[in-house]
PDB file of C-alpha atoms in Angstrom:
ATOM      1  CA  UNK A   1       0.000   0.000   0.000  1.00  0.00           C
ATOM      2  CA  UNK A   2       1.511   3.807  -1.181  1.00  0.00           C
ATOM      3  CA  UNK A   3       2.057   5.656   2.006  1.00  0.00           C
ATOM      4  CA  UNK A   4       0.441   8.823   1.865  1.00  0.00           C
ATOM      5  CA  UNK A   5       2.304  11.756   3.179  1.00  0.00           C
ATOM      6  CA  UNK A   6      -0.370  14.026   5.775  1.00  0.00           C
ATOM      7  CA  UNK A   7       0.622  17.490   5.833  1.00  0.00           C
ATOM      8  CA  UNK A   8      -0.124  18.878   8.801  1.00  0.00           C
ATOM      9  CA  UNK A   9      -2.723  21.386   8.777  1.00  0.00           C
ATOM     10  CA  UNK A  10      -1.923  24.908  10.183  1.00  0.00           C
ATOM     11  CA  UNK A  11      -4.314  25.807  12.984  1.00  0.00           C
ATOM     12  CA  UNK A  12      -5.204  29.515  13.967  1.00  0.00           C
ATOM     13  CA  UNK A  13      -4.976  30.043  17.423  1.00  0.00           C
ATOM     14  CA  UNK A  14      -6.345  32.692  19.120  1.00  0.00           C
ATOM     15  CA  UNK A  15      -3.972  34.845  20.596  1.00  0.00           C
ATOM     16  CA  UNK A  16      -4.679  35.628  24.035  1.00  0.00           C
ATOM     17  CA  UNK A  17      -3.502  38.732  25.407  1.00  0.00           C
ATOM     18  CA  UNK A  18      -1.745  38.525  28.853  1.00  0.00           C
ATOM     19  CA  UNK A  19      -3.103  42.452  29.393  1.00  0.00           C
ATOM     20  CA  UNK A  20      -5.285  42.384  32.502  1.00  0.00           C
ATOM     21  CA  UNK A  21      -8.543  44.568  31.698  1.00  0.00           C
ATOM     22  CA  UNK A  22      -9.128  47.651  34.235  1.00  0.00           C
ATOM     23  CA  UNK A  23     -10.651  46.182  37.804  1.00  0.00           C
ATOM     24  CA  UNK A  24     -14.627  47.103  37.629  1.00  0.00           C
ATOM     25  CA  UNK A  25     -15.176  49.640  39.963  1.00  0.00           C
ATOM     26  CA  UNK A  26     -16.543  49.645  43.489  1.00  0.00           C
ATOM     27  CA  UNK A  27     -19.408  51.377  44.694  1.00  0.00           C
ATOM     28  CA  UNK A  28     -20.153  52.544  48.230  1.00  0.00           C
ATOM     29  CA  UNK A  29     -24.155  53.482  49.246  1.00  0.00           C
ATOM     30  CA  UNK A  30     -24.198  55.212  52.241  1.00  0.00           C
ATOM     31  CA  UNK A  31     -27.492  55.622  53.057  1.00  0.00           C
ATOM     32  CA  UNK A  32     -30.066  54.096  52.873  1.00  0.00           C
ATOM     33  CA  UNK A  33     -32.553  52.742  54.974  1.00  0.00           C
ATOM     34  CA  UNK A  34     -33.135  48.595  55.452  1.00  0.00           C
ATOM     35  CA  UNK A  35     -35.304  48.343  58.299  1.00  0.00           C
ATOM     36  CA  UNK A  36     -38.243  49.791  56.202  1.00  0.00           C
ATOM     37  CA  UNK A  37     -41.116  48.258  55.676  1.00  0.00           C
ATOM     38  CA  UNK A  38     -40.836  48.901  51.681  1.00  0.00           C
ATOM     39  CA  UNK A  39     -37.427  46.213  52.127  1.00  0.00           C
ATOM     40  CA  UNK A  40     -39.326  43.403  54.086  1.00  0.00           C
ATOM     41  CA  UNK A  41     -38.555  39.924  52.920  1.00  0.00           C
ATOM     42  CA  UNK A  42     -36.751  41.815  50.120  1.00  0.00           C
ATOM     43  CA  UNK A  43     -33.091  42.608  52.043  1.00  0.00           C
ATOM     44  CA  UNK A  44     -31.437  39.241  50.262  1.00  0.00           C
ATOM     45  CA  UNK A  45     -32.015  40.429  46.893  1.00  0.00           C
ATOM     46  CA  UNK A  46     -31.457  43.727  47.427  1.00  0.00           C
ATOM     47  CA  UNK A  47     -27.721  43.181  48.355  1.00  0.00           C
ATOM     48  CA  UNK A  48     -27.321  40.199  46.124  1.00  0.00           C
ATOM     49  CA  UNK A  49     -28.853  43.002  43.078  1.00  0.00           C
ATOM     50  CA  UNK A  50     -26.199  45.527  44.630  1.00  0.00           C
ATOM     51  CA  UNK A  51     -23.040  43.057  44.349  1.00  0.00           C
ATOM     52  CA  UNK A  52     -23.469  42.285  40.815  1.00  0.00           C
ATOM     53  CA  UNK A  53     -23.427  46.185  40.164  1.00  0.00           C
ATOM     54  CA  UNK A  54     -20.449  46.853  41.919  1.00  0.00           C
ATOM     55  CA  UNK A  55     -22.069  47.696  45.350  1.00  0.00           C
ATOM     56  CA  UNK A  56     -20.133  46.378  47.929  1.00  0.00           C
ATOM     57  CA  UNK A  57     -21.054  47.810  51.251  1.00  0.00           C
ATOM     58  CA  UNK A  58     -24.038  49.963  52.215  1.00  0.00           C
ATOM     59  CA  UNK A  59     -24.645  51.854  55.266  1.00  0.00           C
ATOM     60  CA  UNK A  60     -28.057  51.001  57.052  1.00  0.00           C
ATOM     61  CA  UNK A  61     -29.133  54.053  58.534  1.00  0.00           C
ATOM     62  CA  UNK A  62     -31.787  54.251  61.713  1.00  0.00           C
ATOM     63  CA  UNK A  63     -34.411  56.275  63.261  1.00  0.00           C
ATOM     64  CA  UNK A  64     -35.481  55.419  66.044  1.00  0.00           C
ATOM     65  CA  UNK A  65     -34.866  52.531  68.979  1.00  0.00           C
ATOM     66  CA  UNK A  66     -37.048  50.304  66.928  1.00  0.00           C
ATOM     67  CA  UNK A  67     -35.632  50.407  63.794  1.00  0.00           C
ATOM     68  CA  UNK A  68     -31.589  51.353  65.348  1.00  0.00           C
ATOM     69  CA  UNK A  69     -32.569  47.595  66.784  1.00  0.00           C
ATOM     70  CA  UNK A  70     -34.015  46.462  63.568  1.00  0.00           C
ATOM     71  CA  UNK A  71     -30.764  47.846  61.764  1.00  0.00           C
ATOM     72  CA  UNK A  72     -28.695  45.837  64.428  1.00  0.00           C
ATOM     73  CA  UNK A  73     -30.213  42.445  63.307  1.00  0.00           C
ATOM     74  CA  UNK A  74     -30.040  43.333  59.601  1.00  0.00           C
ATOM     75  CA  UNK A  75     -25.997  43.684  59.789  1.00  0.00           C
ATOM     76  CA  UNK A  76     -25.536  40.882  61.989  1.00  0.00           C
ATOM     77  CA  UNK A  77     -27.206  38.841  58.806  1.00  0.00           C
ATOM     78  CA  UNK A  78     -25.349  40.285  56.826  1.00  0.00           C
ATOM     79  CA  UNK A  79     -21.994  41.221  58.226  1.00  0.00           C
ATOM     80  CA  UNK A  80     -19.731  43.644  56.713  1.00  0.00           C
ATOM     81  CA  UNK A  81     -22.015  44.017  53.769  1.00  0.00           C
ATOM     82  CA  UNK A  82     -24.412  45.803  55.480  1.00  0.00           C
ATOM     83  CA  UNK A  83     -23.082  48.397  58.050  1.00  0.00           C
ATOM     84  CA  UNK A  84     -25.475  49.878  60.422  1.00  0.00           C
ATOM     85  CA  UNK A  85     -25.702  53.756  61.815  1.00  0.00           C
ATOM     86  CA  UNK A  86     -28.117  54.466  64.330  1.00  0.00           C
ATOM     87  CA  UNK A  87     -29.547  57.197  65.979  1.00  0.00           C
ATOM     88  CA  UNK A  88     -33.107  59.252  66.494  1.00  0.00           C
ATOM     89  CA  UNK A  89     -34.114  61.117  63.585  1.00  0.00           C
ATOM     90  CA  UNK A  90     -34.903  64.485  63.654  1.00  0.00           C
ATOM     91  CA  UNK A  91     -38.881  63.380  62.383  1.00  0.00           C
ATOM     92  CA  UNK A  92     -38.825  61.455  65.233  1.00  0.00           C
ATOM     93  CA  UNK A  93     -37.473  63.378  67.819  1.00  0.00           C
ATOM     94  CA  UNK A  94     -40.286  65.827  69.176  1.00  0.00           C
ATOM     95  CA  UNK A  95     -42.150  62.654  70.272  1.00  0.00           C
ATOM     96  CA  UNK A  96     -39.547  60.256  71.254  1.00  0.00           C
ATOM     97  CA  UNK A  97     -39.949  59.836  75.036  1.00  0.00           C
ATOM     98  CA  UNK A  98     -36.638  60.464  77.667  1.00  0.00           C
ATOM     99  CA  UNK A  99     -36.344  56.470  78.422  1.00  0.00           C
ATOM    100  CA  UNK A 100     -36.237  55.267  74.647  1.00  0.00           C
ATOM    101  CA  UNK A 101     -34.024  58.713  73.841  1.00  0.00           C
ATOM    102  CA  UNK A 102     -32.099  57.309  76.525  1.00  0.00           C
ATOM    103  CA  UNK A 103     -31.735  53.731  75.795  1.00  0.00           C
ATOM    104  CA  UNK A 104     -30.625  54.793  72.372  1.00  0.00           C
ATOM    105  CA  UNK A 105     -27.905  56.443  74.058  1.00  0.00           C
ATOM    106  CA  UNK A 106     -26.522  53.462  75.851  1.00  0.00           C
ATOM    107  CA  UNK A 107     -26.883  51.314  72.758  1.00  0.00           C
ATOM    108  CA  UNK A 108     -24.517  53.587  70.709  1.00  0.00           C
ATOM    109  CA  UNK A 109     -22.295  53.382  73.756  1.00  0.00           C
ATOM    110  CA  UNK A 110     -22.859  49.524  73.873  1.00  0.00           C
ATOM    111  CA  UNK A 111     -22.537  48.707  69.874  1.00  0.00           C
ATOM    112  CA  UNK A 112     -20.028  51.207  68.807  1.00  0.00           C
ATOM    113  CA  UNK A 113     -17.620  48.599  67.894  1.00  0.00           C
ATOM    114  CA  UNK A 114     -20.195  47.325  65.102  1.00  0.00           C
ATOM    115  CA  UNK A 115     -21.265  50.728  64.159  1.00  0.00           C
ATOM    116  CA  UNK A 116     -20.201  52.780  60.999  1.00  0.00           C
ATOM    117  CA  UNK A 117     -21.779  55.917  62.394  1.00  0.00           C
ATOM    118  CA  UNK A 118     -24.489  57.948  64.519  1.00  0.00           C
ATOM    119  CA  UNK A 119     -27.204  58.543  62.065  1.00  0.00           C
ATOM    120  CA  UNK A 120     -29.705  59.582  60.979  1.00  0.00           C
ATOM    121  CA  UNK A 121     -30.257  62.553  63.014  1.00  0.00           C
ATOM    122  CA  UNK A 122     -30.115  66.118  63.327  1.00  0.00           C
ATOM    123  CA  UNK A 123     -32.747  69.000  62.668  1.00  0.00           C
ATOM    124  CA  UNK A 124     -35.360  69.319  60.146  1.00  0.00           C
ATOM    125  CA  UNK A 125     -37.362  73.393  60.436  1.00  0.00           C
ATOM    126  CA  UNK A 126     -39.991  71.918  57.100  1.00  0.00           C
ATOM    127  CA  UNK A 127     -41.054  69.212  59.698  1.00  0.00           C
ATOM    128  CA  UNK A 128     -41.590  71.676  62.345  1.00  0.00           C
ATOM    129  CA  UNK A 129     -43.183  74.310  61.133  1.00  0.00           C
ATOM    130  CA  UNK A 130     -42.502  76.676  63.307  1.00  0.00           C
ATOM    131  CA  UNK A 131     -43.922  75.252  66.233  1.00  0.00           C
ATOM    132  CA  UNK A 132     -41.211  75.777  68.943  1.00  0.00           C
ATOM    133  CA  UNK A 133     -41.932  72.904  71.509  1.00  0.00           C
ATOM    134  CA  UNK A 134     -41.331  70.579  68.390  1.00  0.00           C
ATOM    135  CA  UNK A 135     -38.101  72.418  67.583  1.00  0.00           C
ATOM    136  CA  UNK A 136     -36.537  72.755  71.068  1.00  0.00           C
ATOM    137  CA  UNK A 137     -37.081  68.679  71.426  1.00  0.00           C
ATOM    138  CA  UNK A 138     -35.005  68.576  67.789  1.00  0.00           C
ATOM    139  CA  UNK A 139     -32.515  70.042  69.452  1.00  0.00           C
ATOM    140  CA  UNK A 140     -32.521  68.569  72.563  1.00  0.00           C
ATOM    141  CA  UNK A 141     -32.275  65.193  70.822  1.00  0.00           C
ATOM    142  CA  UNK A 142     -29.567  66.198  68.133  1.00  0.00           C
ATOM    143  CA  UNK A 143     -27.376  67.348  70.654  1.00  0.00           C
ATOM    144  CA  UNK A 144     -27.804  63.983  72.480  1.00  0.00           C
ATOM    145  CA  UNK A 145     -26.986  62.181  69.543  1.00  0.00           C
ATOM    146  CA  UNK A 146     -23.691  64.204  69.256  1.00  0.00           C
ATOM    147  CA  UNK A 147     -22.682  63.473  72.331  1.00  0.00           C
ATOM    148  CA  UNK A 148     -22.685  60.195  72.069  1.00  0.00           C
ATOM    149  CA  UNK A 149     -21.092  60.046  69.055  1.00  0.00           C
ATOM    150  CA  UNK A 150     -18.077  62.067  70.473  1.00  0.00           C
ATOM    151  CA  UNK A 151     -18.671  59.514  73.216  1.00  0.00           C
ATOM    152  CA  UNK A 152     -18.183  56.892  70.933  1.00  0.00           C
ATOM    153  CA  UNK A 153     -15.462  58.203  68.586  1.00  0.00           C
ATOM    154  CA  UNK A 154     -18.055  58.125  65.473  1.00  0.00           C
ATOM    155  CA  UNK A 155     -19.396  60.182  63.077  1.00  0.00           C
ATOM    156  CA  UNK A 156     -22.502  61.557  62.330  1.00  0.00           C
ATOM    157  CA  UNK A 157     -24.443  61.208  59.434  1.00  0.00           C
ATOM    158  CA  UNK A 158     -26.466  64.287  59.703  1.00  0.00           C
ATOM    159  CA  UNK A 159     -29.977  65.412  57.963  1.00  0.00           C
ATOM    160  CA  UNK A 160     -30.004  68.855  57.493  1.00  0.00           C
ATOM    161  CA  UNK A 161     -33.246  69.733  55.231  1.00  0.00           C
ATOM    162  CA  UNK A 162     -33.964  73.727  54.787  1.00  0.00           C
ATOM    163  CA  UNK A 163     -31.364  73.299  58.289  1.00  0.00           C
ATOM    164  CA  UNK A 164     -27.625  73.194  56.956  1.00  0.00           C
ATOM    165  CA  UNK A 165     -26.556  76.195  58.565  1.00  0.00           C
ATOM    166  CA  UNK A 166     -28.553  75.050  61.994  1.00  0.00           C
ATOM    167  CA  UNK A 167     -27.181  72.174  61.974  1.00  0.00           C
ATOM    168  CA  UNK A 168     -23.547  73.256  61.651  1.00  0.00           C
ATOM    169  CA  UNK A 169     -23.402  75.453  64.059  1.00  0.00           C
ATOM    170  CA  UNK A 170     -25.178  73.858  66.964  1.00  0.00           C
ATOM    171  CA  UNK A 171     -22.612  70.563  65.948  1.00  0.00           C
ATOM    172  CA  UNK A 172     -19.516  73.043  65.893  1.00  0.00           C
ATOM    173  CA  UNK A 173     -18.619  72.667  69.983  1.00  0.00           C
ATOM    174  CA  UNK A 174     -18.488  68.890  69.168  1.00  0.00           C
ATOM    175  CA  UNK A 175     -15.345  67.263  68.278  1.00  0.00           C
ATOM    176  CA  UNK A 176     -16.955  64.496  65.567  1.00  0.00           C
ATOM    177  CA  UNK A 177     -16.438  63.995  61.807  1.00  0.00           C
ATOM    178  CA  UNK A 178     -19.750  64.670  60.312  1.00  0.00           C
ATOM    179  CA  UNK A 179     -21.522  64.184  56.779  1.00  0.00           C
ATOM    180  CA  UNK A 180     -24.292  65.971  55.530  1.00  0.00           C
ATOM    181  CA  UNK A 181     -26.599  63.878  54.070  1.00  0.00           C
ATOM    182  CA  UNK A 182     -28.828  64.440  50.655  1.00  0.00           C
ATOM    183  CA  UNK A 183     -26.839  68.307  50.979  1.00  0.00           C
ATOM    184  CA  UNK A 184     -29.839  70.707  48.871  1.00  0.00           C
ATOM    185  CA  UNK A 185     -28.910  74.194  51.031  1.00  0.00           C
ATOM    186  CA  UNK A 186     -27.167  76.870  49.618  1.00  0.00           C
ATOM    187  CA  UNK A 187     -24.115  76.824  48.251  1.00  0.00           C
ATOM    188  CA  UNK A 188     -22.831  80.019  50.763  1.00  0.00           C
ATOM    189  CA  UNK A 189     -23.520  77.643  53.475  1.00  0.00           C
ATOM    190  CA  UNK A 190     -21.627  74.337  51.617  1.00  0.00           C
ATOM    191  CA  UNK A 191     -18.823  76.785  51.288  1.00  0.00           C
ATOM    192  CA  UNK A 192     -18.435  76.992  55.265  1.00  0.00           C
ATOM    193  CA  UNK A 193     -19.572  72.797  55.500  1.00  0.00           C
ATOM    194  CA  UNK A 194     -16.639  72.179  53.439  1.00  0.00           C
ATOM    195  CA  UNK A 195     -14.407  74.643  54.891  1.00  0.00           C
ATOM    196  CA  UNK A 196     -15.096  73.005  58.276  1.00  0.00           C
ATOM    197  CA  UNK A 197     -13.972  69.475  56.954  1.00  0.00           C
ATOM    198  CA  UNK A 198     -17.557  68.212  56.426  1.00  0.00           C
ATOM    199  CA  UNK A 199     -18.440  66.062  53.564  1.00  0.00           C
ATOM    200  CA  UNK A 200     -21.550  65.560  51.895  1.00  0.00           C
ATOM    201  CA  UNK A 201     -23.691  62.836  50.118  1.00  0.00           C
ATOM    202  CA  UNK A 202     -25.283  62.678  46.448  1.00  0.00           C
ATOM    203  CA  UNK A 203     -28.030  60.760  45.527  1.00  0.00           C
ATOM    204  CA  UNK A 204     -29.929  60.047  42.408  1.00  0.00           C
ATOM    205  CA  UNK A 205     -31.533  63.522  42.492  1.00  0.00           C
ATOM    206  CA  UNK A 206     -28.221  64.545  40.921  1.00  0.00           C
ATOM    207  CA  UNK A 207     -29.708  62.759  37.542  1.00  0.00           C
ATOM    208  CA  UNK A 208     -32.082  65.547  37.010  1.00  0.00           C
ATOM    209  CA  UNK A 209     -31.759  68.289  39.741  1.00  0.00           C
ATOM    210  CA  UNK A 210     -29.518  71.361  38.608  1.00  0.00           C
ATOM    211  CA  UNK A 211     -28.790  72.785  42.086  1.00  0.00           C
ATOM    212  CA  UNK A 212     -28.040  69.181  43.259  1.00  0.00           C
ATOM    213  CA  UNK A 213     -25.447  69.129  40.063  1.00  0.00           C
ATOM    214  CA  UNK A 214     -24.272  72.129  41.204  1.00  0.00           C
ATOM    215  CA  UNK A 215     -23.723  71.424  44.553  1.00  0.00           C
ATOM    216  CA  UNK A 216     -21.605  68.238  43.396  1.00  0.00           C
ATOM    217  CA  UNK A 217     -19.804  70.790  41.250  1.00  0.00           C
ATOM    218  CA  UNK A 218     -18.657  73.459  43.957  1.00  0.00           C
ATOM    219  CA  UNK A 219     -17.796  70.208  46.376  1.00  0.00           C
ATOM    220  CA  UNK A 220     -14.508  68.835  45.730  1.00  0.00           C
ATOM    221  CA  UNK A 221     -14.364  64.557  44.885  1.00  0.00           C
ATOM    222  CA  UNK A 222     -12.351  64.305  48.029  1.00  0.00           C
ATOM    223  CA  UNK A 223     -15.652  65.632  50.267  1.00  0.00           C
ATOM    224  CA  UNK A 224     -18.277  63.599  48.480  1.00  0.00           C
ATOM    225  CA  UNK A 225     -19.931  60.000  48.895  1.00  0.00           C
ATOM    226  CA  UNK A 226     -22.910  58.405  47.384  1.00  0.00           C
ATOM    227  CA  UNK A 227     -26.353  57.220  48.533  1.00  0.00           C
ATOM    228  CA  UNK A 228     -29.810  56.002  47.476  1.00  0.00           C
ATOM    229  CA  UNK A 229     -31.736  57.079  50.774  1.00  0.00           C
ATOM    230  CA  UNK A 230     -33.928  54.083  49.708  1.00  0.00           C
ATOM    231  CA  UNK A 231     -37.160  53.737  49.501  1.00  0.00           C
ATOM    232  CA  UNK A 232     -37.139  57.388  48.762  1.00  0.00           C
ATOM    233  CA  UNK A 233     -38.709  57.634  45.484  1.00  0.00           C
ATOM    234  CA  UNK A 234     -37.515  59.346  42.439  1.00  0.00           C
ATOM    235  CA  UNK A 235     -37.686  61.658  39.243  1.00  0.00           C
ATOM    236  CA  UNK A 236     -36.386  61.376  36.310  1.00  0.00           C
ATOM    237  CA  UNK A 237     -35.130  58.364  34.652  1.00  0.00           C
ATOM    238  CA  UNK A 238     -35.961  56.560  38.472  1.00  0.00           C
ATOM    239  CA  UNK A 239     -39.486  57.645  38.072  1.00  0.00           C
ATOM    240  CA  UNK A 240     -41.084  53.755  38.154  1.00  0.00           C
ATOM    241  CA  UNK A 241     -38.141  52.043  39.458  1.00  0.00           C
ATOM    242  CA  UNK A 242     -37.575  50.773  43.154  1.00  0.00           C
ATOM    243  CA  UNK A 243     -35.131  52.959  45.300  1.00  0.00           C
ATOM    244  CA  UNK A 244     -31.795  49.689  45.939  1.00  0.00           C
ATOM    245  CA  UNK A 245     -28.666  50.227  45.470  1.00  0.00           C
ATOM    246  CA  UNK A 246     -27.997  48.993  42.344  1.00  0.00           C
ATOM    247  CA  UNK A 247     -28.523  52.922  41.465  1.00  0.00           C
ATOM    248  CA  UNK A 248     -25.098  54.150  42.768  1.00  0.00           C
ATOM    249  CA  UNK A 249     -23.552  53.123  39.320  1.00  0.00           C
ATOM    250  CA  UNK A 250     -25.762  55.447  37.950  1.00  0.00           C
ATOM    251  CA  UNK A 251     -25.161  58.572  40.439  1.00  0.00           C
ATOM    252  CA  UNK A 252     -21.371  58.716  40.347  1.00  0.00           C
ATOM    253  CA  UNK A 253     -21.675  58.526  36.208  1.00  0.00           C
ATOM    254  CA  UNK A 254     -23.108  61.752  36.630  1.00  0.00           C
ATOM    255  CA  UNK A 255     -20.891  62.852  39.204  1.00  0.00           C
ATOM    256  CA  UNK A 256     -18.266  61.818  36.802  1.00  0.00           C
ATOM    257  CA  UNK A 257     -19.948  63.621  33.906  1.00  0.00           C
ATOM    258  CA  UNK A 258     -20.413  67.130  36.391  1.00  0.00           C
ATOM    259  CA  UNK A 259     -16.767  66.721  37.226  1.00  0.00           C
ATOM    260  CA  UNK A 260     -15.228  66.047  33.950  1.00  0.00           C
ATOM    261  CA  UNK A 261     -13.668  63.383  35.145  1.00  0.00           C
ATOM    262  CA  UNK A 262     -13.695  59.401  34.662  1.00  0.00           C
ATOM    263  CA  UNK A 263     -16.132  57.288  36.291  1.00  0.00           C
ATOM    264  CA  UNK A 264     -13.309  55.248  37.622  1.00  0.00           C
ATOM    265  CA  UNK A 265     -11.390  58.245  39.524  1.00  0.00           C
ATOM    266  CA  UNK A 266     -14.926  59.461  40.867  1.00  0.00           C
ATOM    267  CA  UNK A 267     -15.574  55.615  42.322  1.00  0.00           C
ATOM    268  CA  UNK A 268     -12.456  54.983  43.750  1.00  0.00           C
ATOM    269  CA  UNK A 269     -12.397  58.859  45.309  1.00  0.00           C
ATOM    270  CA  UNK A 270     -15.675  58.213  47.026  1.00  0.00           C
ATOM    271  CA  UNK A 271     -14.604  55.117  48.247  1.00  0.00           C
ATOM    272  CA  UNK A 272     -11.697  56.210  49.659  1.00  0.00           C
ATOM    273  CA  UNK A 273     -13.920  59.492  51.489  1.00  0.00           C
ATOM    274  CA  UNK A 274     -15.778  56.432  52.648  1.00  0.00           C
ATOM    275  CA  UNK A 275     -12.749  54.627  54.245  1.00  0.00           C
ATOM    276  CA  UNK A 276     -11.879  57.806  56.165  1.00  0.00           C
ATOM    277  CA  UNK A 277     -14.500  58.833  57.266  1.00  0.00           C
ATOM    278  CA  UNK A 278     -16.443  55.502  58.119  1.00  0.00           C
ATOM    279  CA  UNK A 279     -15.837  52.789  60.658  1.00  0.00           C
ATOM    280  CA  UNK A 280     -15.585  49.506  59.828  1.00  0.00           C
ATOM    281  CA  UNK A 281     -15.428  50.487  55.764  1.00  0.00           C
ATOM    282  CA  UNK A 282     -11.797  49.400  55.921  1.00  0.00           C
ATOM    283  CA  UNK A 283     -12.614  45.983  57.180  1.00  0.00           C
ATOM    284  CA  UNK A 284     -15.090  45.005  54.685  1.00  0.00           C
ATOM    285  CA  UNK A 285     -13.150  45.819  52.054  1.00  0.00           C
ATOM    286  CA  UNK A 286      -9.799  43.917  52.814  1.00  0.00           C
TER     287      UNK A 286
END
């Protein structure tokens, strides 16, 4: 039999490039609010929606002893995804009796190790309006809340609405990092915020709000973070969409596109805001 010579047949093979491709960036929310009603039975997909965007930590803010509780057991299921703040918000505060205001107190004190801040509280004049009994309990509470937060060595994630300037000043005589939350005063009185070492946080309101775009724009990256507030509805392109975390991709694009700069600085700037200002951020990300 004639042997028959095979020629070996030339392959193509891929090339595969050795060139790692740029780390997808990681996303910080840093408020919002779990222990509402709105996230019942929802909490596992709602962080398990937020990791496959980037999402790695969010900060479960409180407002009251219920919910600070509520927050508590929501971190402890999910530890060092979910870090919890808690505190007596301002909306809460006229009504909140001296024995829960007080047992808030000593839970700070008791948790701070598991704590990422005191929050949400501080003052709020549109939910008082102008009644002075209601107001003079705000206070009363806020400056509880800051005390224990000095206390503690944490800061305080502070809501501030038609009350920036208020609330800076009566939080100057306390020696705690603060961060004013959803920021919407004027920009005279972000000037002095800033000035004073504050930061601020930006929220999907950015996405169609001019002064909240203009805000980000007089604040430098290295003062701003990122939130949802969840289940706080919104405009825009969020108008039929549910308030998770899986928006923050969306927020610091816009940052990114108010800044003129790349989404990736803006991500990794707020994250590293986060990790200074913060407890615990450091841990869950190593």
């Amino acid at each position: 039999m004639k042997k028959v010579k095979i020629k070996p047949q030339k392959r193509e093979v891929d090339k595969i490039s050795l060139k790692r491709g740029k780390p997808e960036p990681t996303y910080i929310d840093s408020h919002i609010h779990l222990s509402d009603e709105a996230y019942q039975g929802k909490i596992e997909a709602v962080l398990e929606q937020a990791e496959r965007e980037g999402v790695r930590i969010v900060i479960a803010n409180s407002e009251d002893l219920e919910t600070s509780l509520k927050t508590l057991r929501i971190a402890e299921s999910h530890p060092l995804k979910v870090l919890p703040a808690i505190g007596v918000h301002p909306w809460a505060a006229p009504e909140i009796e001296a024995e829960e205001l007080g047992e808030v107190v000593e839970l700070i004190a008791r948790c701070k190790g598991k704590l990422a801040a005191v929050g949400e509280v501080g003052l709020d004049t549109a939910y008082t309006r102008g009644n002075l009994e209601a107001w003079k309990r705000q206070r009363e509470v806020f400056h509880s809340m800051l005390e224990a937060a000095e206390k503690a060595g944490l800061p305080v994630i502070a809501h501030s609405r038609r009350s920036s300037l208020e609330v800076f000043e009566e939080s100057a005589s306390y020696r705690v990092k603060m961060v004013f939350h959803w920021f919407s005063g004027e920009i005279k009185v972000l000037k002095r915020i800033l000035d004073a070492g504050c930061y601020i946080t930006v929220g999907p309101s950015i996405c169609y709000s001019r002064h909240i775009q203009r805000v980000a724009g007089e604040t430098p990256l290295s003062r701003v973070m990122t939130e949802t507030d969840g289940p706080v509805k919104y405009k825009g392109p969020f108008q039929n969409l549910e308030t998770t975390p899986a928006l923050i991709p969306k927020v610091v694009e816009k940052i990114a596109e108010v800044k003129r700069s790349s989404l990736e600085e803006v991500a990794a700037q707020i994250v590293g805001n986060c990790r200074r200002l913060f407890a615990r951020v450091n841990e869950a990300l190593e």
